[in-house]
Coordinates of C-alpha atoms and ligand atoms in Angstrom, one line a residue:
X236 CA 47.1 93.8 109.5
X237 CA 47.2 91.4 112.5
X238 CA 49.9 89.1 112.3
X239 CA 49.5 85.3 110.9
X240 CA 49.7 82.7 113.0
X241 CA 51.8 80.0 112.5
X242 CA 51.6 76.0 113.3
X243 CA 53.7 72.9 114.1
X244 CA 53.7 70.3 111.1
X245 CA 53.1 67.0 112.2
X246 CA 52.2 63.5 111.2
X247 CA 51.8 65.0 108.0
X248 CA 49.3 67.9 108.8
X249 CA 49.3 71.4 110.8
X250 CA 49.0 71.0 114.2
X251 CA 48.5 73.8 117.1
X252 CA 50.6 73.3 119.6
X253 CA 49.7 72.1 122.9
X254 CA 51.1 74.9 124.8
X255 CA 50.2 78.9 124.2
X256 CA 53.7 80.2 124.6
X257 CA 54.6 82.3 121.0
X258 CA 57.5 84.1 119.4
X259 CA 57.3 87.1 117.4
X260 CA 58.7 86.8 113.2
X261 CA 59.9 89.7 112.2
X262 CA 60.7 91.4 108.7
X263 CA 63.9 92.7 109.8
X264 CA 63.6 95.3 107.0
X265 CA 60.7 97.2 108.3
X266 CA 60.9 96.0 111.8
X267 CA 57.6 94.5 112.3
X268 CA 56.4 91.7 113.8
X269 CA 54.6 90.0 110.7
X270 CA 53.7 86.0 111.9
X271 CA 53.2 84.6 115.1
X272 CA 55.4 81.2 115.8
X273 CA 54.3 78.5 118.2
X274 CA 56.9 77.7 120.4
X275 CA 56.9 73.4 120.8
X276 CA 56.9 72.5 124.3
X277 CA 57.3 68.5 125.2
X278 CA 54.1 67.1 124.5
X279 CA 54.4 69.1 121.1
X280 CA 57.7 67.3 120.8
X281 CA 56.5 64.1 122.2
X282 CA 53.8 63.6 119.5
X283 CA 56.4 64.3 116.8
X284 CA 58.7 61.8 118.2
X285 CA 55.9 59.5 118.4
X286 CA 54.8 60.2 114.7
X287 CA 57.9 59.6 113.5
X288 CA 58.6 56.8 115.4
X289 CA 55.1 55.4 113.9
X290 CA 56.7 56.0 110.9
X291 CA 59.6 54.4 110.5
X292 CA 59.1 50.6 110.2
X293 CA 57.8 51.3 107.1
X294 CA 59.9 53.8 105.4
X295 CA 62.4 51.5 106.5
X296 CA 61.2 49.0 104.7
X297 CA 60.0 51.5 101.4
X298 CA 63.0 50.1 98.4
X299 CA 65.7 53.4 98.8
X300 CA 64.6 53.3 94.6
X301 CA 60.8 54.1 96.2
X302 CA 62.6 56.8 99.0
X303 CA 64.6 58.1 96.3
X304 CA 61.5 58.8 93.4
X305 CA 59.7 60.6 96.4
X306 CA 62.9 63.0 96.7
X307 CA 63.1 63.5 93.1
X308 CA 59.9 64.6 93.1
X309 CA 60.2 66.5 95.7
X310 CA 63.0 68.0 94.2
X311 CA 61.1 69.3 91.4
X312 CA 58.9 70.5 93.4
X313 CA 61.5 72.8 95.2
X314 CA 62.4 73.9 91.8
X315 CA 58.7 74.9 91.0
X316 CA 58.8 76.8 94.1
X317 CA 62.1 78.2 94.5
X318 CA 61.3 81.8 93.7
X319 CA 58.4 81.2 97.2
X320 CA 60.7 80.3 99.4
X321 CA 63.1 82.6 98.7
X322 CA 60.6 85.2 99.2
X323 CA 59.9 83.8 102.7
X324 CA 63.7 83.6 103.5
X325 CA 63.7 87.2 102.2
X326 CA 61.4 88.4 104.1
X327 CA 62.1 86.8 107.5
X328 CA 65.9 87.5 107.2
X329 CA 66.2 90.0 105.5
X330 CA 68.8 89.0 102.8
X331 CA 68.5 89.9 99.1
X332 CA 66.1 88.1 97.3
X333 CA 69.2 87.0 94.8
X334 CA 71.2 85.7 97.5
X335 CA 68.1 84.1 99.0
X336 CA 67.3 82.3 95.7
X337 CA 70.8 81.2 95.5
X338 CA 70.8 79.7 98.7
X339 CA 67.3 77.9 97.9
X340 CA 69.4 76.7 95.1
X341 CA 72.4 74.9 97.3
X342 CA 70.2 73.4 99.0
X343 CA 68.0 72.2 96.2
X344 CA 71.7 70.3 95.2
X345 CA 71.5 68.8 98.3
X346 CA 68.3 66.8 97.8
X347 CA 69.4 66.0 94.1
X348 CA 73.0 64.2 95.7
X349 CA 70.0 62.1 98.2
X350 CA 68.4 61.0 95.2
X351 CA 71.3 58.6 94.8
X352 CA 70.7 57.3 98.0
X353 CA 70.2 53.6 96.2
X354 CA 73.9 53.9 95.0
X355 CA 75.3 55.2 98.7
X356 CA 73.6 52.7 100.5
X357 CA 75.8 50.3 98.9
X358 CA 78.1 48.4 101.5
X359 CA 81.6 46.6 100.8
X360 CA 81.9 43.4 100.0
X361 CA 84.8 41.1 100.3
X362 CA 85.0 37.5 98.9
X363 CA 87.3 34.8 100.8
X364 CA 88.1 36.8 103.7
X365 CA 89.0 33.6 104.5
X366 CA 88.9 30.1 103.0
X367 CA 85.4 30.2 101.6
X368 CA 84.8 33.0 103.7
X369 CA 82.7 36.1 102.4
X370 CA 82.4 39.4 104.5
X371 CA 80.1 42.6 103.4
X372 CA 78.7 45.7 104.9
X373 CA 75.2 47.3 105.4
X374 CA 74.3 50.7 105.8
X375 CA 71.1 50.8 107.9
X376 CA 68.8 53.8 109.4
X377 CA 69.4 54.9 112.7
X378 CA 65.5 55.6 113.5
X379 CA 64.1 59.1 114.1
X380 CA 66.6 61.9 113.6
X381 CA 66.4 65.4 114.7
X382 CA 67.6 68.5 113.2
X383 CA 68.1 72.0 114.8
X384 CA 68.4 74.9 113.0
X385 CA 69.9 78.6 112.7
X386 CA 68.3 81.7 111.2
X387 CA 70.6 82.5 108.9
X388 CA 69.4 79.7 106.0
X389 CA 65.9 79.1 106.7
X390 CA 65.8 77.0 103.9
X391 CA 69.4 75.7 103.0
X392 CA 70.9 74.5 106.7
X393 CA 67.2 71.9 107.2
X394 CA 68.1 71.1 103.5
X395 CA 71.4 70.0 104.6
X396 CA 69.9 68.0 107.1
X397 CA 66.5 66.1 106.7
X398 CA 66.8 64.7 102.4
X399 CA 69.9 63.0 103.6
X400 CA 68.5 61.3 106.8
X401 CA 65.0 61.0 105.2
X402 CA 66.9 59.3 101.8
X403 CA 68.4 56.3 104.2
X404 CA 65.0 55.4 105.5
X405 CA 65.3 57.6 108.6
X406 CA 62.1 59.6 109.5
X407 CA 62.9 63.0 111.2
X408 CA 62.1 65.9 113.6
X409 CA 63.2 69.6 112.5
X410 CA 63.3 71.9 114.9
X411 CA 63.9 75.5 112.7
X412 CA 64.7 78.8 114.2
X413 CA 62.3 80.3 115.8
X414 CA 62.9 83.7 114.0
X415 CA 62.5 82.0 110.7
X416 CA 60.1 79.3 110.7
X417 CA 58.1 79.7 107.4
X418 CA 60.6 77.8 105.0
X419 CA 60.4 74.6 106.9
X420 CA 56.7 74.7 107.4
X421 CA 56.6 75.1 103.6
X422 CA 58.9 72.3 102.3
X423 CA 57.1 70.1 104.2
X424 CA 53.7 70.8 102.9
X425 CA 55.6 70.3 99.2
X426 CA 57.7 66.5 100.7
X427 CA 54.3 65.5 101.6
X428 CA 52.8 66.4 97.7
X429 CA 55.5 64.7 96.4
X430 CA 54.6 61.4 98.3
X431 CA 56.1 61.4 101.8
X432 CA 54.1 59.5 103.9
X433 CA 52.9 61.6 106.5
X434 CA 55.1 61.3 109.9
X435 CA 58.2 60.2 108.1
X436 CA 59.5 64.5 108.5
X437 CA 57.9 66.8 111.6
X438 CA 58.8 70.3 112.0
X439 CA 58.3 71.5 116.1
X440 CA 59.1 75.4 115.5
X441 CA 60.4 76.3 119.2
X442 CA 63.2 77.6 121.3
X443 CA 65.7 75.9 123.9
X444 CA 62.3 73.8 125.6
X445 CA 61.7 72.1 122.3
X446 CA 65.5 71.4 122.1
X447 CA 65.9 70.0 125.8
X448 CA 63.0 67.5 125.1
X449 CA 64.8 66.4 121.7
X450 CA 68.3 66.0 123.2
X451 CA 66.6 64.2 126.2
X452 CA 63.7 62.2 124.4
X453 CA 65.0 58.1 124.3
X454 CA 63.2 57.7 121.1
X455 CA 65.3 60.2 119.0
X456 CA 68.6 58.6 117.8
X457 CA 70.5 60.8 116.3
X458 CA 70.9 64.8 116.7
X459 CA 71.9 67.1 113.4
X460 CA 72.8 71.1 114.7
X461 CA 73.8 74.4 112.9
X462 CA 74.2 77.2 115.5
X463 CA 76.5 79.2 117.5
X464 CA 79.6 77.7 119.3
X465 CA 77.9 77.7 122.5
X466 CA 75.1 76.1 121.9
X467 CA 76.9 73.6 119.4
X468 CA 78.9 72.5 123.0
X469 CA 75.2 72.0 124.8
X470 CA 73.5 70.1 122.3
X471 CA 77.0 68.1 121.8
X472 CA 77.6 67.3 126.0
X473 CA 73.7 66.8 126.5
X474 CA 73.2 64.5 123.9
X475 CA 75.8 62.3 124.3
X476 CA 75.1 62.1 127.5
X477 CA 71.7 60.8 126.6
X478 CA 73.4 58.7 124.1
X479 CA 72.8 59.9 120.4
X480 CA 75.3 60.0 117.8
X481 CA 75.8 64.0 117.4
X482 CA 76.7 66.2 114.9
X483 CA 77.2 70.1 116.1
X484 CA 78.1 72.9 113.8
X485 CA 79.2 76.1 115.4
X486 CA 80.2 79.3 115.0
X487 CA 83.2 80.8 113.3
X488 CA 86.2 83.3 111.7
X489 CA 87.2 83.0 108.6
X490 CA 90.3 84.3 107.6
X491 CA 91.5 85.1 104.4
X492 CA 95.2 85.2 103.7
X493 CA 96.4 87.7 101.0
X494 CA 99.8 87.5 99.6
X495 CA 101.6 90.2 98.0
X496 CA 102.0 87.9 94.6
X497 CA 98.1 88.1 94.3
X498 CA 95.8 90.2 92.2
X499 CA 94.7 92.8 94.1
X500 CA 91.8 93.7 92.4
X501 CA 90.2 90.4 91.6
X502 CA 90.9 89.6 95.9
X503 CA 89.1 92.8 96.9
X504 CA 86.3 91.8 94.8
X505 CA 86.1 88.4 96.3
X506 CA 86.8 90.0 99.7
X507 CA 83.8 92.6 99.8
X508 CA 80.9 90.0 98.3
X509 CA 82.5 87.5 101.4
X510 CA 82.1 89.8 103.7
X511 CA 79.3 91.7 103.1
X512 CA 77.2 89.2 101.3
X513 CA 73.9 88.4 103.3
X514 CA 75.6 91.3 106.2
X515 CA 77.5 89.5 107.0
X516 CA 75.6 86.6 108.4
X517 CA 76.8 83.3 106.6
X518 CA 78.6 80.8 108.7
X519 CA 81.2 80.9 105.7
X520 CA 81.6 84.8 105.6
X521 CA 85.2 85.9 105.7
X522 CA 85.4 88.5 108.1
X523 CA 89.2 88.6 108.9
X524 CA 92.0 89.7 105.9
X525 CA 95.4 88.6 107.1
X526 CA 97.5 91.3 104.6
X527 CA 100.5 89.7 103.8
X528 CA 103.9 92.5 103.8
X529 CA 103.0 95.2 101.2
X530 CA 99.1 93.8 100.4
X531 CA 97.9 95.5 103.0
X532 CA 98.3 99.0 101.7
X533 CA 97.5 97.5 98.1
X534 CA 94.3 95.7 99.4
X535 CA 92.7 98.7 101.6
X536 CA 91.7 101.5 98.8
X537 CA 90.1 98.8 96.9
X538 CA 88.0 97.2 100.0
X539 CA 87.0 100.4 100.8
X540 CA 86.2 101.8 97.4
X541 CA 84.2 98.7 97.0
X542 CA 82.2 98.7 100.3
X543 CA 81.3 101.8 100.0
X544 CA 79.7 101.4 97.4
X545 CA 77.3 98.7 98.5
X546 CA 73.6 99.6 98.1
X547 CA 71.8 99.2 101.5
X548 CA 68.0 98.3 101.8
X549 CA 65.2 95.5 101.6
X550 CA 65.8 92.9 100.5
X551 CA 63.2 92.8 98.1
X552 CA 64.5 95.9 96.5
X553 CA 65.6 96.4 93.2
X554 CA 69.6 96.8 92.9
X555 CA 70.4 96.5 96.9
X556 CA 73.8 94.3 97.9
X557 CA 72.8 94.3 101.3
X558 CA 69.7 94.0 103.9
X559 CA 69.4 94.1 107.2
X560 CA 70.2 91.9 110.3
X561 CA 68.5 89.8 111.8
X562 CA 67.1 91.3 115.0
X563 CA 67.3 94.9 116.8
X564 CA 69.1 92.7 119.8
X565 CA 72.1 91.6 116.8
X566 CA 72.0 95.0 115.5
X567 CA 72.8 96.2 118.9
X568 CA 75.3 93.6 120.0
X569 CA 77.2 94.4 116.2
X570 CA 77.3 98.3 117.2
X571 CA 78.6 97.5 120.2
X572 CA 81.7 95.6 118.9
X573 CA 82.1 98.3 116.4
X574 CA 82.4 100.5 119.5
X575 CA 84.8 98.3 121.2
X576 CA 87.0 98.4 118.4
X577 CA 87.3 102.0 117.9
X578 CA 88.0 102.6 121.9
X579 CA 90.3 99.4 121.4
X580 CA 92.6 101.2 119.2
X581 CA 92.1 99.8 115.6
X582 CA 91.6 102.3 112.7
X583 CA 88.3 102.7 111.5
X584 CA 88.1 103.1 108.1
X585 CA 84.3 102.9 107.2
X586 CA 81.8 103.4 109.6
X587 CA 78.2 101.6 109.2
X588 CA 76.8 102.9 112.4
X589 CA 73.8 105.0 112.3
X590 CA 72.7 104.4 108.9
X591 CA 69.7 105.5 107.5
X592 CA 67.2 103.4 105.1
X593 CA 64.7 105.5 103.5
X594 CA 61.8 104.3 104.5
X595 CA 62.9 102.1 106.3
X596 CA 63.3 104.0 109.8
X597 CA 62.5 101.2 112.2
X598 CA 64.7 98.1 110.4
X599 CA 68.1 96.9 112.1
X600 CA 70.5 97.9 109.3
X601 CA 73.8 98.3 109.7
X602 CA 76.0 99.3 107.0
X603 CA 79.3 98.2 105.5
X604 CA 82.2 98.9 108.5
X605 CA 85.5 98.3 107.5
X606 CA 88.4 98.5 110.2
X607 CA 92.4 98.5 109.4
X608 CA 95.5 97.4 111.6
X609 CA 93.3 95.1 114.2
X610 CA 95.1 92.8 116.6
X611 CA 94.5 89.7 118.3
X612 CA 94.4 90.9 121.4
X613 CA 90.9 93.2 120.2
X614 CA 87.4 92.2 120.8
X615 CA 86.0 92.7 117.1
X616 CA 89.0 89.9 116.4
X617 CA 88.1 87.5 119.6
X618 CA 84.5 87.4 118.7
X619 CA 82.3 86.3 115.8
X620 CA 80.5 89.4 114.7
X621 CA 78.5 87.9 112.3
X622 CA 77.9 91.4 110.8
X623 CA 78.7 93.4 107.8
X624 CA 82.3 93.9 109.6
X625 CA 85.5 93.1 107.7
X626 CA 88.7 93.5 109.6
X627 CA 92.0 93.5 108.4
X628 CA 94.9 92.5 110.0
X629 CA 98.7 93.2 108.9
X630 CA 101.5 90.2 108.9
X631 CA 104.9 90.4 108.1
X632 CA 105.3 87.1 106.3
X633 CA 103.0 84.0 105.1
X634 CA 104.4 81.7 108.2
X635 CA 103.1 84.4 110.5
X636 CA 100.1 84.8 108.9
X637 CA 99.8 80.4 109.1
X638 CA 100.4 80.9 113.2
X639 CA 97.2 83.2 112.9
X640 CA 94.7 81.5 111.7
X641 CA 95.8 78.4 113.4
X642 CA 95.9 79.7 116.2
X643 CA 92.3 81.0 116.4
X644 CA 89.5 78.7 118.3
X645 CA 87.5 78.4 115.0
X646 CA 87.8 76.8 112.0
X647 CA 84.8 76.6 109.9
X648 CA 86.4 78.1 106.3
X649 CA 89.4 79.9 105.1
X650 CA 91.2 81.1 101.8
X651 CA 94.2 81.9 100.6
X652 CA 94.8 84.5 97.2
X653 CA 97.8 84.2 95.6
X654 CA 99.2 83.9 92.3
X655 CA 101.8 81.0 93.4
X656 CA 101.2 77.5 93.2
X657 CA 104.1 77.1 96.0
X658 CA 102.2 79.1 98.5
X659 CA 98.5 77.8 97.8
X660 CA 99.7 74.1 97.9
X661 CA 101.7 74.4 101.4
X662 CA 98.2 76.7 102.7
X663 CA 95.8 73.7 101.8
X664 CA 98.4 71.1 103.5
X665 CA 98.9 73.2 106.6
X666 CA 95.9 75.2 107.9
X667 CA 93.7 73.8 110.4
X668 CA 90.5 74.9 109.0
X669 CA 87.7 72.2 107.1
X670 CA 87.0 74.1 104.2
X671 CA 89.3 75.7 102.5
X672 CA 89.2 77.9 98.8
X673 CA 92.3 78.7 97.0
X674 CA 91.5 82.1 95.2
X675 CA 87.9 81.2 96.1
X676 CA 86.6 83.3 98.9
X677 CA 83.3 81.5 100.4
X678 CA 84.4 77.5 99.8
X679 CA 81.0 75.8 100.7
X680 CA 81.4 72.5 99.9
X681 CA 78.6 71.1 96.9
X682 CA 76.5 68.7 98.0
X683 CA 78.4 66.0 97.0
X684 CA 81.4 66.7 99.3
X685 CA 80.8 67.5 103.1
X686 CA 80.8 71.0 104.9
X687 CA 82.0 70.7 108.1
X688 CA 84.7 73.0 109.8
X689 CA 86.9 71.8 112.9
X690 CA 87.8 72.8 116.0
X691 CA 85.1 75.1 117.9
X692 CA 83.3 75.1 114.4
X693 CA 82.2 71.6 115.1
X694 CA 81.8 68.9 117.6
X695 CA 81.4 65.3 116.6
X696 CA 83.2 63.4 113.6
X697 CA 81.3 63.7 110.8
X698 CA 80.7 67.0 108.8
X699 CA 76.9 67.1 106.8
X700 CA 75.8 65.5 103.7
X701 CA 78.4 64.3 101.0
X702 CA 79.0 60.1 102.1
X703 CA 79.7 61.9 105.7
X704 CA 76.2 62.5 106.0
X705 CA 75.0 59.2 104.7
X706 CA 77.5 57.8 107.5
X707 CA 76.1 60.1 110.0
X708 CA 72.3 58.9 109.4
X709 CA 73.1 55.4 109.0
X710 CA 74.3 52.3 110.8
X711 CA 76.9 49.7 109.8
X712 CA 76.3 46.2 109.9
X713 CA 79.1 43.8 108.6
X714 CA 78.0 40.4 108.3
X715 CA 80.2 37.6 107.9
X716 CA 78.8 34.2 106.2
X717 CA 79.9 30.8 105.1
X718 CA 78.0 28.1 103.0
X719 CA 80.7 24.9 103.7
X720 CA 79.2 21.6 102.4
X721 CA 78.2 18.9 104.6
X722 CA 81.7 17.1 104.7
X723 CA 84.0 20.6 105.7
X724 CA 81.5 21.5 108.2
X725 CA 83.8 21.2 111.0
X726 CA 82.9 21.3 115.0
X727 CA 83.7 24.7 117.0
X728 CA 87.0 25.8 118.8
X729 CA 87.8 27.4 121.8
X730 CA 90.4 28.9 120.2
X731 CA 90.2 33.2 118.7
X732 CA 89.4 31.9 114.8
X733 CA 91.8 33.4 112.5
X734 CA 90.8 33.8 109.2
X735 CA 93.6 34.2 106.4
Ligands
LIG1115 P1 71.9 79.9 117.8 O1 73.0 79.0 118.4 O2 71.5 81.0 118.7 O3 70.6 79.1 117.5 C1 70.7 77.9 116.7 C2 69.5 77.0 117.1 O4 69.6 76.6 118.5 C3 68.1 77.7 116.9 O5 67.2 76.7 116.5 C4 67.8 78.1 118.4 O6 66.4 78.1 118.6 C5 68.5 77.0 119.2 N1 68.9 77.5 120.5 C6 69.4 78.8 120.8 N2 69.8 78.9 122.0 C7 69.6 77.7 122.6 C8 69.9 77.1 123.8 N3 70.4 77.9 124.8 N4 69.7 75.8 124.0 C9 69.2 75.0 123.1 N5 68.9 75.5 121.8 C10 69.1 76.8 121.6 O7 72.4 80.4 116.4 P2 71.8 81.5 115.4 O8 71.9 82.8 116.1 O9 70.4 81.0 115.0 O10 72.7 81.3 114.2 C11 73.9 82.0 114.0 C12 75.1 81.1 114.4 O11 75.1 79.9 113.7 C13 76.4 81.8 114.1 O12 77.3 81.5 115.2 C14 76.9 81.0 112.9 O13 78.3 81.0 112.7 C15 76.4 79.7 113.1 N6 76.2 78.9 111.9 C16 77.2 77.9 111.7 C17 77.1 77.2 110.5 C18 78.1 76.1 110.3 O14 78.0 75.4 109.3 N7 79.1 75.9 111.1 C19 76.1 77.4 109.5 C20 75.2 78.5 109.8 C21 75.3 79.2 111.0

């Protein structure tokens, strides 16, 4: 069957793109090419600047009551069509189709927190700020927003993004992976039946071209990323220096502490779904245990009784905990580091190279790999895998084991297991990660909070949705009146007016 061919969404239609240049989408499972993307050059990105540009006086001006019915709407319509997109995400990433739907589901929360958007739009206010003085604040829409997006969500990362900026009167321009593009062409077909007026959201599917002529274009306002650390650094130093306001996700390694106090075999649990969940390709997966004294050689039968029991194949399959990655390039890369660790001297205790799918000869799996006794010094500890690769490392005590995961460049997500109130409170006060779960493996913020790591996890100030991403897609405007009667009006001074 040849493969379907794909489109750019914009102005509230499909649009070919101006250009011919294509990427391949692949099922990961079975290794073939099965749709044909467009890849947006910078007309393509022009006419979905200017579309949303178009767009934006009057969604600006639409009540946020108005914004937010449309969202609602298109809420439900998420929900009627949750089991569809999770397909696609399926399909093009290869995760199950549980952990798919699951993630359709976060991201479904997020659009239900930008409902509110008429209750978080509210300013401050202040009476007598000074005598007969009042002061208040507005939040206001920054203009067209773009968003730029990594495969490993197709649907959950935009989600993050576009109901927030769209909910404060914003219009926007997505820019989705290229390796999975069919989620945000979707949801945009479903915001437009739900009411959006067409332009307000564009999707340019593309690669770095479609991202240079975003980060460069002087109509875009603000920039939105989820990606790898190095590319997190570009979009942050390119579009500052075309003066946007920036947010920049990167990459990570998550570390999960595990003192001796804690139950063993409620942590290894937590551990293996962490880690092995979506193979290992969630920005939030834990991929490092930091084995505190004896929990090391009580944690390690269980993680590896557990992984090895993890049932490999489609994602679409009945009963599988794991697919496939993303691409044969990532599958190589992942073996690679496997490889590096073995030569490097850590101990490997299960060993997901060269497994075999039945029927499934020509998809990039890699199975569950599990190494023990890993240093810092090691490559599978220096880099982010994101692969069904756990490592464990061994500490003496929980200060050392603080030093480590302080120490690393990342900090996107953490956790601590313990059964000590002692140890979990000092952990949350000290550790320089943004998200952090006390017995809780994966702590992805809900909607309602914001996700956001520090360090090389993210560049900018403001983490996504929660207030910080109403913050991040809006302006404030504080405006300072008086109404004196005719006999206090008083003439002007050179002097600085103090209030008070
Ligand atoms: P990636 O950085 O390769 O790509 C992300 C986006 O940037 C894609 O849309 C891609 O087309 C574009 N892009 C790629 N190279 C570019 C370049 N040189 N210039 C401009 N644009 C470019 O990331 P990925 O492989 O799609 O996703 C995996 C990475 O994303 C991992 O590092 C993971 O940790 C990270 N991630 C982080 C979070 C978070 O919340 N911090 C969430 C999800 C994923």
């Amino acid at each position: 069957m040849p493969a379907e061919q794909l489109h750019l969404w914009i102005n509230g239609q499909r649009a070919p793109a101006h250009g011919s240049r294509t990427g391949a989408v692949f099922n990961p499972a079975s290794g073939e090419v099965i749709r044909q993307v467009p890849l947006a050059d910078g007309d393509d990105v022009d006419a979905a600047v200017a579309a949303a540009k178009a767009a934006f006086p009057a969604w600006r001006e639409t009540t946020p009551l108005r914004r937010a019915r449309i969202l609602t709407r298109f809420r439900e319509l998420m929900e009627l069509h949750r089991d569809e997109l999770a397909r696609l995400a399926s399909e093009e990433h290869g995760k199950t189709l549980a952990d798919a739907t699951g993630s359709v589901q976060r991201g479904i929360e997020v659009i239900e927190f930008a409902s509110g958007v008429p209750h978080l739009l509210k300013g401050e206010k202040a009476e007598d700020v000074g005598r007969g003085v009042d002061s208040h604040s507005l939040l206001q829409p920054v203009g067209v927003c773009a968003g730029i997006t990594p495969f490993n969500f197709p649907a959950m990362v935009p989600l993050w993004m576009f109901p927030v900026a769209i909910a404060c009167g914003n219009t926007f321009v997505l820019k989705p992976s290229e390796k999975v593009p069919s989620c945000s062409l979707r949801m945009a077909e479903l915001f437009k039946e739900a009411g959006l007026p067409d332009g307000v959201f564009n999707v340019v599917p593309g690669d770095r071209e479609a991202v240079d002529a975003l980060l460069a274009h002087p109509d875009v306002g603000a920039v939105s990323f989820v990606g790898s650390t190095p590319v997190a650094r570009h979009i942050y130093a390119t579009g500052a220096k075309h003066g946007k306001r920036v947010q920049a996700l990167g990459g990570a390694k998550n570390h999960a502490v595990v003192m001796p106090d804690a139950d063993m075999e409620f942590s290894a649990e937590a551990l293996v779904g962490a880690a092995y969940g979506s193979a290992g390709e969630r920005c939030m997966a834990i991929s490092t245990v930091v084995a505190v004294g004896e929990a090391g050689d009580a944690l390690l039968p269980r993680l590896l009784a557990k992984a090895a029991q993890i049932r490999v194949g489609r994602g679409d399959a009945a009963d599988i905990g794991m697919g496939p990655v993303i691409s044969a390039a990532h599958r190589a890369r992942i073996v690679a580091l496997i490889d590096s660790g073995v030569a490097q001297g850590a101990e490997l205790v299960l060993d997901g190279r060269g497994i075999r799918v039945s029927g499934c000869d020509n998809g990039f799996f890699v199975g569950p790999t599990l190494f023990d006794r890993v240093t810092p010094q090691m490559d599978i500890y220096r880099e982010e895998i994101f692969g069904p690769v756990l490592i464990v490392l061994r500490v003496d005590n929980y200060k050392d084991a603080v030093k480590l995961v302080n120490a690393n460049p990342y900090g996107n997500g953490t956790a601590i297991f313990t059964n000590s109130g002692h140890w979990a409170r000092r952990f949350e006060n000290e550790i320089e990660v943004g998200m952090v779960g006390v017995n809780v493996p994966i702590p992805v913020p809900m909607a309602f909070f914001s996700f956001g790591g520090w360090k090389a996890s993210l560049f900018g100030d403001l983490h996504m949705h929660g207030m910080e991403g109403v913050y991040f897609y809006t302006r404030t405007k504080v405006v300072t009146s008086r109404w004196p009667a005719p006999s206090e009006r008083t003439g002007g001074s050179l002097v600085m007016p103090t209030l008070g």
